[in-house]
XYZ file of C-alpha atoms in Angstrom:
576
model
C 93.479 -105.371 -68.333
C 92.140 -107.118 -71.444
C 90.706 -110.612 -71.066
C 93.249 -112.051 -73.502
C 96.056 -110.559 -71.394
C 94.597 -112.133 -68.253
C 94.410 -115.482 -70.034
C 98.026 -115.185 -71.159
C 99.109 -114.256 -67.641
C 97.204 -117.195 -66.158
C 98.908 -119.560 -68.611
C 102.300 -118.173 -67.649
C 101.559 -118.504 -63.967
C 100.515 -122.079 -64.482
C 104.119 -122.713 -65.549
C 105.457 -121.148 -62.352
C 107.971 -123.431 -60.708
C 107.430 -123.976 -57.026
C 109.569 -126.091 -54.727
C 112.183 -125.991 -52.044
C 110.863 -122.707 -50.708
C 111.259 -121.089 -54.137
C 108.622 -119.253 -56.166
C 109.749 -118.613 -59.729
C 108.368 -116.383 -62.459
C 111.637 -116.641 -64.355
C 111.594 -115.901 -68.069
C 107.825 -115.523 -68.390
C 108.037 -112.067 -70.050
C 105.324 -110.694 -67.761
C 104.591 -106.990 -68.299
C 103.610 -105.738 -64.871
C 102.766 -102.058 -65.159
C 99.830 -101.521 -62.823
C 98.532 -102.994 -59.593
C 95.924 -104.856 -61.617
C 98.622 -106.403 -63.831
C 100.356 -107.768 -60.736
C 97.291 -109.272 -59.020
C 98.046 -112.876 -59.911
C 101.720 -112.532 -58.981
C 100.747 -111.031 -55.624
C 98.297 -113.867 -55.001
C 101.007 -116.445 -55.624
C 103.373 -114.655 -53.222
C 100.765 -114.238 -50.482
C 99.684 -117.881 -50.665
C 103.218 -119.246 -50.588
C 104.100 -120.314 -47.055
C 107.772 -120.373 -46.125
C 108.922 -118.328 -49.124
C 112.740 -118.404 -49.159
C 113.567 -117.521 -52.761
C 111.736 -115.302 -55.261
C 112.696 -115.322 -58.947
C 111.460 -112.364 -60.965
C 114.123 -112.303 -63.682
C 113.110 -112.123 -67.316
C 110.037 -109.963 -66.674
C 109.418 -106.208 -66.575
C 108.127 -104.510 -63.424
C 106.893 -100.904 -63.308
C 106.779 -98.531 -60.337
C 103.106 -99.125 -59.478
C 103.395 -102.907 -59.814
C 106.550 -102.894 -57.677
C 104.678 -101.099 -54.879
C 101.945 -103.721 -54.624
C 104.391 -106.626 -54.955
C 106.375 -104.993 -52.161
C 103.264 -104.888 -49.989
C 102.909 -108.637 -50.373
C 106.560 -109.143 -49.439
C 106.235 -107.243 -46.151
C 105.014 -110.446 -44.476
C 107.676 -112.732 -45.938
C 110.263 -112.731 -43.174
C 111.764 -116.048 -44.300
C 112.861 -114.689 -47.690
C 116.599 -115.276 -48.188
C 117.274 -115.115 -51.927
C 116.123 -112.435 -54.369
C 116.814 -113.350 -57.998
C 115.828 -110.040 -59.543
C 118.055 -109.739 -62.597
C 116.701 -108.478 -65.924
C 113.353 -107.373 -64.522
C 113.158 -103.812 -65.845
C 113.327 -104.430 -69.589
C 111.948 -101.469 -71.544
C 111.666 -99.242 -68.458
C 112.930 -95.702 -68.241
C 115.978 -95.459 -66.023
C 114.073 -93.047 -63.785
C 111.509 -95.772 -63.033
C 114.019 -98.237 -61.606
C 115.181 -96.493 -58.376
C 111.665 -95.989 -56.940
C 110.745 -99.585 -57.819
C 113.856 -100.867 -56.060
C 113.230 -98.635 -53.057
C 109.719 -100.068 -52.657
C 110.943 -103.647 -52.858
C 113.893 -102.986 -50.549
C 111.763 -101.263 -47.916
C 109.401 -104.231 -47.949
C 112.250 -106.627 -47.165
C 113.389 -104.376 -44.317
C 109.841 -104.180 -42.938
C 109.508 -107.960 -43.129
C 112.693 -108.431 -41.153
C 114.074 -110.705 -43.855
C 117.695 -111.809 -43.658
C 119.038 -112.053 -47.183
C 121.743 -114.476 -48.238
C 121.702 -113.625 -51.953
C 120.760 -110.500 -53.893
C 120.998 -110.587 -57.700
C 120.192 -107.386 -59.596
C 122.278 -108.122 -62.687
C 121.380 -107.000 -66.223
C 119.169 -104.144 -65.092
C 121.138 -101.203 -66.594
C 120.069 -98.814 -63.827
C 123.228 -96.693 -63.788
C 124.582 -94.781 -60.771
C 121.106 -93.608 -59.725
C 119.910 -97.200 -59.558
C 122.443 -97.957 -56.830
C 120.675 -95.346 -54.707
C 117.577 -97.501 -55.111
C 118.985 -100.331 -53.005
C 121.526 -98.368 -50.947
C 119.269 -98.289 -47.872
C 118.625 -102.024 -48.205
C 122.362 -102.775 -48.227
C 122.886 -100.711 -45.069
C 119.977 -102.344 -43.230
C 119.915 -105.420 -40.940
C 118.301 -107.310 -43.833
C 121.714 -107.458 -45.523
C 123.872 -108.128 -42.461
C 123.660 -111.814 -43.462
C 124.344 -111.251 -47.175
C 126.745 -113.770 -48.726
C 126.259 -113.223 -52.466
C 125.878 -109.855 -54.206
C 125.508 -109.939 -57.990
C 125.408 -106.718 -59.983
C 126.665 -107.749 -63.399
C 126.037 -105.437 -66.362
C 124.241 -102.671 -64.485
C 126.111 -99.639 -65.847
C 126.941 -98.385 -62.356
C 129.933 -96.339 -63.477
C 132.437 -94.735 -61.113
C 129.717 -92.938 -59.140
C 127.679 -96.074 -58.604
C 130.782 -98.003 -57.589
C 131.587 -95.431 -54.920
C 128.016 -95.443 -53.569
C 128.074 -99.238 -53.457
C 131.433 -99.299 -51.661
C 130.216 -96.852 -49.026
C 127.064 -98.901 -48.459
C 129.060 -102.116 -48.027
C 131.411 -100.482 -45.528
C 128.450 -99.110 -43.586
C 126.795 -102.531 -43.586
C 129.980 -104.083 -42.226
C 130.334 -101.401 -39.562
C 126.756 -101.745 -38.332
C 126.714 -105.537 -38.439
C 130.061 -105.656 -36.604
C 128.585 -103.496 -33.860
C 125.995 -106.221 -33.347
C 128.662 -108.909 -33.129
C 127.933 -110.499 -36.514
C 130.024 -108.749 -39.183
C 128.959 -108.879 -42.810
C 130.623 -111.985 -44.286
C 130.192 -111.487 -48.031
C 131.507 -114.454 -50.028
C 130.648 -113.783 -53.667
C 130.826 -110.402 -55.410
C 129.914 -110.006 -59.094
C 130.109 -106.657 -60.897
C 131.277 -107.207 -64.459
C 130.585 -104.736 -67.292
C 129.919 -101.717 -65.083
C 132.487 -99.123 -66.264
C 133.875 -98.879 -62.740
C 137.315 -97.763 -63.952
C 140.124 -97.001 -61.492
C 138.187 -94.838 -59.048
C 135.239 -97.213 -58.760
C 137.520 -100.228 -58.390
C 139.646 -98.473 -55.769
C 136.562 -97.552 -53.734
C 135.364 -101.151 -53.817
C 138.859 -102.374 -52.913
C 138.610 -100.388 -49.687
C 135.360 -102.168 -48.865
C 136.841 -105.570 -49.740
C 139.780 -104.915 -47.434
C 137.429 -104.214 -44.552
C 135.127 -107.179 -45.228
C 137.900 -109.777 -45.539
C 135.694 -112.844 -46.201
C 135.440 -112.900 -49.997
C 135.707 -116.229 -51.810
C 134.856 -115.138 -55.364
C 135.304 -111.784 -57.108
C 134.099 -111.315 -60.679
C 134.811 -107.852 -62.148
C 135.495 -108.339 -65.889
C 135.214 -105.563 -68.495
C 135.351 -102.536 -66.227
C 138.052 -100.390 -67.834
C 140.346 -100.804 -64.827
C 144.031 -99.903 -65.341
C 147.037 -100.680 -63.153
C 146.223 -98.214 -60.292
C 142.832 -99.860 -59.794
C 144.274 -103.343 -60.269
C 146.937 -102.615 -57.647
C 144.300 -101.410 -55.183
C 142.296 -104.594 -55.740
C 145.432 -106.702 -55.309
C 146.131 -105.106 -51.935
C 142.560 -105.813 -50.830
C 142.622 -109.404 -52.091
C 145.720 -110.057 -49.983
C 143.637 -109.693 -46.824
C 140.836 -111.917 -48.097
C 142.588 -115.258 -47.441
C 139.577 -117.386 -48.439
C 139.581 -116.223 -52.077
C 139.038 -119.061 -54.530
C 138.078 -117.268 -57.760
C 139.458 -114.029 -59.215
C 137.960 -113.006 -62.553
C 139.254 -109.676 -63.883
C 139.021 -110.569 -67.570
C 139.288 -107.741 -70.108
C 140.790 -105.045 -67.901
C 144.260 -103.518 -68.404
C 146.911 -104.735 -65.964
C 150.165 -103.898 -67.783
C 153.328 -105.023 -66.018
C 152.711 -102.894 -62.902
C 149.266 -104.307 -62.219
C 150.362 -107.863 -63.017
C 153.331 -107.691 -60.638
C 151.117 -106.317 -57.840
C 148.580 -109.090 -58.413
C 151.330 -111.713 -58.508
C 152.579 -110.610 -55.091
C 149.070 -111.016 -53.728
C 148.710 -114.486 -55.240
C 151.747 -115.578 -53.238
C 149.825 -114.836 -50.036
C 146.660 -116.703 -51.039
C 146.310 -120.437 -50.433
C 142.788 -121.281 -51.608
C 142.878 -119.964 -55.183
C 141.214 -122.279 -57.711
C 140.468 -120.007 -60.682
C 142.534 -117.124 -62.091
C 141.023 -115.372 -65.100
C 143.282 -112.580 -66.332
C 142.467 -113.157 -69.987
C 142.643 -110.121 -72.298
C 144.268 -108.108 -69.480
C 147.512 -107.096 -71.211
C 149.741 -108.586 -68.526
C 152.508 -108.878 -71.150
C 155.629 -111.001 -70.772
C 157.082 -109.541 -67.577
C 153.709 -109.690 -65.886
C 153.224 -113.293 -67.018
C 156.608 -114.285 -65.557
C 155.674 -112.667 -62.233
C 152.383 -114.568 -62.176
C 154.211 -117.780 -63.103
C 156.517 -117.309 -60.107
C 153.485 -116.960 -57.830
C 151.921 -120.099 -59.298
C 155.147 -122.048 -58.924
C 155.577 -121.054 -55.254
C 152.130 -122.225 -54.174
C 148.509 -122.284 -55.408
C 148.286 -126.068 -55.121
C 144.492 -125.959 -55.467
C 144.617 -124.138 -58.812
C 142.147 -125.539 -61.332
C 142.115 -122.893 -64.072
C 144.629 -120.293 -65.278
C 143.592 -117.960 -68.087
C 146.241 -115.656 -69.540
C 144.854 -115.554 -73.068
C 145.212 -112.522 -75.371
C 147.726 -110.805 -73.069
C 150.584 -110.065 -75.532
C 152.768 -112.717 -73.900
C 155.833 -113.797 -75.885
C 157.214 -117.309 -76.298
C 159.758 -117.475 -73.461
C 157.331 -116.044 -70.915
C 154.593 -118.455 -72.025
C 156.996 -121.370 -71.601
C 157.812 -120.102 -68.099
C 154.105 -120.187 -67.293
C 153.894 -123.768 -68.558
C 156.859 -124.850 -66.438
C 155.255 -123.285 -63.351
C 152.267 -125.657 -63.405
C 154.309 -128.850 -63.219
C 153.082 -129.880 -59.756
C 149.537 -128.506 -59.991
C 147.712 -131.826 -59.746
C 144.239 -130.265 -59.711
C 144.747 -128.057 -62.786
C 142.063 -128.620 -65.405
C 142.657 -125.767 -67.860
C 145.529 -123.576 -69.011
C 144.538 -120.927 -71.564
C 147.378 -119.167 -73.398
C 145.559 -118.619 -76.669
C 145.912 -115.356 -78.598
C 149.456 -114.587 -77.436
C 152.719 -114.252 -79.401
C 154.298 -117.711 -79.345
C 154.718 -118.505 -83.010
C 154.466 -121.990 -84.492
C 157.674 -123.192 -82.848
C 156.654 -121.712 -79.516
C 153.295 -123.489 -79.616
C 155.077 -126.799 -80.254
C 157.511 -126.192 -77.388
C 154.645 -125.355 -75.080
C 152.888 -128.607 -75.920
C 156.127 -130.579 -75.453
C 156.654 -129.145 -71.965
C 153.149 -130.083 -70.899
C 153.451 -133.554 -72.432
C 156.579 -134.002 -70.341
C 154.466 -133.329 -67.241
C 151.712 -135.602 -68.588
C 149.468 -132.510 -68.603
C 148.915 -131.949 -72.324
C 145.161 -132.321 -71.841
C 144.881 -129.158 -69.752
C 146.114 -126.871 -72.556
C 143.373 -124.997 -74.366
C 143.310 -124.158 -78.049
C 146.144 -122.076 -79.535
C 144.296 -121.405 -82.783
C 144.348 -117.627 -82.350
C 148.074 -117.326 -81.651
C 149.387 -114.015 -82.997
C 152.740 -115.398 -84.102
C 156.197 -114.657 -82.728
C 157.298 -111.023 -82.665
C 160.351 -110.334 -84.804
C 161.587 -107.073 -83.250
C 161.553 -107.543 -79.489
C 163.407 -104.347 -78.632
C 161.054 -102.162 -80.624
C 158.010 -103.692 -78.950
C 159.509 -103.229 -75.474
C 160.092 -99.566 -76.272
C 156.473 -99.294 -77.392
C 155.328 -100.890 -74.123
C 157.394 -98.436 -72.075
C 156.007 -95.526 -74.057
C 152.439 -96.723 -73.521
C 152.962 -97.010 -69.766
C 154.518 -93.541 -69.643
C 151.552 -92.160 -71.547
C 149.177 -93.841 -69.078
C 151.026 -92.284 -66.147
C 151.054 -88.844 -67.756
C 147.333 -89.119 -68.455
C 146.620 -90.091 -64.837
C 148.749 -87.231 -63.526
C 146.905 -84.818 -65.795
C 143.559 -86.096 -64.507
C 144.705 -85.616 -60.923
C 145.908 -82.130 -61.763
C 142.582 -81.216 -63.346
C 140.685 -82.530 -60.332
C 142.922 -80.544 -58.028
C 142.267 -77.341 -59.999
C 138.544 -77.988 -59.875
C 138.574 -78.349 -56.105
C 140.984 -75.517 -55.306
C 138.297 -72.878 -54.943
C 136.378 -74.832 -52.279
C 139.219 -76.187 -50.137
C 138.234 -76.706 -46.508
C 140.746 -77.360 -43.716
C 139.996 -81.084 -44.020
C 140.685 -81.033 -47.754
C 143.932 -79.199 -47.155
C 145.023 -81.959 -44.777
C 143.900 -84.661 -47.191
C 145.881 -83.132 -50.036
C 148.896 -82.814 -47.746
C 149.369 -79.118 -48.487
C 149.958 -76.456 -45.854
C 150.186 -72.672 -46.219
C 152.849 -70.685 -44.411
C 151.422 -67.682 -42.482
C 153.597 -65.164 -44.323
C 153.503 -66.723 -47.756
C 150.585 -67.699 -49.956
C 152.669 -70.206 -51.911
C 151.581 -73.806 -51.218
C 154.337 -75.873 -49.606
C 153.945 -79.654 -49.536
C 153.988 -81.041 -46.005
C 156.032 -84.199 -45.360
C 154.289 -87.213 -46.935
C 152.739 -89.778 -44.637
C 153.276 -93.443 -45.364
C 152.827 -96.618 -43.327
C 156.429 -96.632 -42.095
C 156.137 -93.013 -40.906
C 152.902 -93.706 -39.055
C 154.205 -96.854 -37.352
C 157.420 -95.090 -36.341
C 155.698 -91.979 -34.958
C 151.977 -92.816 -34.585
C 149.352 -90.121 -34.185
C 145.619 -89.868 -34.966
C 146.333 -87.233 -37.602
C 148.859 -89.427 -39.425
C 146.458 -92.379 -39.428
C 143.718 -90.266 -40.969
C 146.138 -88.749 -43.479
C 146.981 -92.222 -44.735
C 143.520 -92.043 -46.268
C 140.675 -94.519 -46.624
C 143.104 -97.262 -47.692
C 145.052 -97.108 -44.416
C 143.676 -100.451 -43.219
C 144.619 -102.226 -46.445
C 148.057 -100.615 -46.616
C 149.092 -101.434 -43.053
C 147.884 -105.025 -43.298
C 149.612 -105.431 -46.642
C 152.938 -104.115 -45.336
C 152.996 -106.051 -42.052
C 154.646 -109.470 -42.070
C 152.072 -111.563 -40.207
C 154.416 -114.540 -40.032
C 156.406 -112.517 -37.470
C 154.440 -112.342 -34.193
C 156.525 -109.461 -32.814
C 155.860 -107.328 -35.884
C 152.125 -107.941 -35.547
C 152.157 -107.056 -31.838
C 154.169 -103.900 -32.503
C 151.841 -102.815 -35.323
C 148.747 -103.473 -33.184
C 150.127 -101.474 -30.244
C 151.077 -98.563 -32.503
C 147.633 -98.533 -34.120
C 145.771 -98.754 -30.804
C 147.941 -96.074 -29.197
C 146.181 -93.376 -31.265
C 142.679 -94.513 -30.233
C 140.232 -91.709 -29.460
C 136.539 -91.914 -28.713
C 135.861 -89.729 -31.741
C 134.107 -91.211 -34.751
C 136.756 -90.730 -37.499
C 139.707 -91.880 -35.398
C 137.793 -94.672 -33.671
C 136.552 -96.031 -37.003
C 140.017 -95.828 -38.569
C 141.594 -97.677 -35.624
C 138.927 -100.399 -35.674
C 139.063 -100.917 -39.441
C 142.867 -101.000 -39.486
C 142.944 -103.430 -36.561
C 140.387 -105.681 -38.276
C 142.355 -105.812 -41.525
C 145.636 -106.570 -39.748
C 144.349 -109.146 -37.283
C 142.049 -110.902 -39.756
C 145.068 -111.400 -42.018
C 147.120 -112.646 -39.054
C 144.607 -115.021 -37.469
C 143.641 -116.571 -40.810
C 147.262 -117.212 -41.772
C 148.397 -120.826 -41.397
C 151.821 -119.672 -40.196
C 150.588 -117.326 -37.449
C 151.135 -118.515 -33.852
C 148.123 -117.199 -31.889
C 149.411 -118.350 -28.499
C 152.763 -116.657 -29.010
C 150.917 -113.513 -30.082
C 148.863 -113.358 -26.857
C 151.951 -114.026 -24.728
C 153.931 -111.261 -26.423
C 150.987 -108.847 -26.224
C 150.559 -109.419 -22.477
C 154.281 -108.841 -21.943
C 154.182 -105.548 -23.837
C 151.116 -104.542 -21.814
C 153.050 -105.183 -18.617
C 150.702 -107.939 -17.476
C 153.177 -110.782 -17.880
C 156.836 -110.956 -16.907
C 159.548 -111.782 -19.383
C 163.168 -112.836 -19.082
C 164.026 -110.134 -21.583
C 163.816 -106.473 -20.632
C 160.799 -105.217 -22.562
C 159.410 -101.794 -21.836
C 155.648 -101.879 -21.293
C 153.413 -99.435 -23.136
C 152.913 -96.185 -21.169
C 149.109 -96.296 -21.393
C 146.765 -99.260 -21.623
C 143.694 -97.280 -22.590
C 144.102 -97.575 -26.373
C 145.012 -101.260 -26.486
C 142.217 -102.203 -24.084
C 139.606 -100.319 -26.079
C 140.950 -101.942 -29.232
C 140.871 -105.396 -27.647
C 137.239 -104.779 -26.675
C 136.514 -104.427 -30.369
C 138.765 -107.292 -31.486
C 137.325 -109.968 -29.224
C 133.846 -109.375 -30.645
C 134.911 -110.000 -34.238
C 134.489 -113.275 -36.094
C 138.204 -113.607 -36.837
C 139.222 -113.596 -33.151
C 139.759 -117.138 -31.779
C 137.344 -117.561 -28.878
C 139.821 -119.887 -27.182
C 142.061 -116.881 -26.487
C 139.401 -114.842 -24.670
C 139.723 -116.643 -21.274
C 143.462 -115.929 -21.226
C 142.928 -112.210 -21.730
C 140.090 -112.181 -19.212
C 142.183 -113.908 -16.548
C 145.006 -111.386 -16.732
C 142.775 -108.330 -16.947
C 140.492 -109.237 -14.076
C 143.458 -109.826 -11.750
C 144.786 -106.315 -12.254
C 143.047 -103.981 -9.758
C 144.809 -100.879 -10.996
C 143.769 -101.640 -14.529
C 140.130 -101.909 -13.510
C 140.207 -98.486 -11.869
C 141.895 -96.717 -14.737
C 139.886 -98.339 -17.515
C 136.955 -100.147 -15.934
C 134.831 -100.240 -19.072
C 137.462 -102.115 -21.068
C 138.330 -104.609 -18.350
C 134.680 -105.254 -17.597
C 133.907 -106.008 -21.239
C 136.849 -108.422 -21.459
C 135.946 -110.179 -18.239
C 132.414 -110.737 -19.542
C 133.739 -112.977 -22.341
């Protein structure tokens, strides 16, 4: 390393900001290629006692330098926040995964418990996700609250890898009694598209603790938007939803509007440049009007919304006392429409919240023609999606295994080689005639679907759904996991709902289990094995009110027959 380079590095390090447990090399443009290049950085890390946050963004770290920095981090067990965005500038994409693996392994070795991991602006692609996959699945990330992966080029493949890692992290952390409670997820500009978004939606539905989701500019159309909407519905703490510059169309907008009706903490909605169109805007306006009293910002700009629909949106915010910004710029209001919009808001004394309308596209003259164009576009989207599914099916036909045959819901008659579709499985079919096979055939979204379609304001419906789900319990990994994940999604939604009566739920459950008498004639479940094993899992989750555990314990421990037939379950409950 040349002497002038060492001097430059020393000057940069002299500017390093230290304080509050944070060591920052942010924006110093350090070029750390070799172990020698990283010597001063390593020294700073090693000498920093109580390191809680390390900022490396705005530098460039090579494979060799990452290895020696990692070695220094192996003793930093107190590290909680890794601000590692934009730290591979100028690197080959093949260099990034091994560098990330070294750094991740160091954190695992140290026994660190991360709260925040920021790897944004690193353009590592799908392979880069493999670089921190093991870290996400490890105990180091069981405590993770903020995951930021903006502008990383993950693509569909990377999105699927990430989703699997998050689900595995939640499963493992739940087994230790402290489920992953992710609050903030950022993954804008990653080309996730429908498949990547759908995979992540499955993970979100399982996690259930999200407060902010930022996924702008990902090429997501209405199937992916609908999947996300279903997952958001069972994340009752959501405050911020930013899906700017994706493509909702009416179908996606209506699905998202239904979800918004179930959320009570929403503060920011950013659906700008999402093509929600007029019908979608009206649906969202209805959701806003019904609730969302904490709403601070609503962005429906550049969405091809016409005048009447825009005015409906304006009327919906009348009682939103905390609203700070309404953005309807770039739509099709026309000059008269813009004036009417301003008049409505002035009537509410809320004119100040309206953003600029300088990019209004003007009022459409031929409404019918445009509606026909919209319908044609949606039909073309559907045909394109069906064609993609067909092509995928043809590509997989040669390697169909029995499991794939079940998943595709196709069975072959013994005396005929012509594929015959087996009866479709939906939530209603499963709940009416539950079986392990039907639960698995619902697919990886079974937990989200059942929670979404169960009215948690009705205690009896929740009890019935829980008993049906638990009745198919088997001590086999796929079925056991499906039962646990579906139970978690349903009961987290129920227990976090303001209208859910927990005491009435426990009373009804005990009656259906035959442990409590009722004036009404209610037939007890034939077997308690499934519900007891499911309760064992439930009572260990963060969503389960600890005040209810003594009630369950009291009834279970008094039942001698129950202890003999399912001692493990009753013992676990009585230990609470």
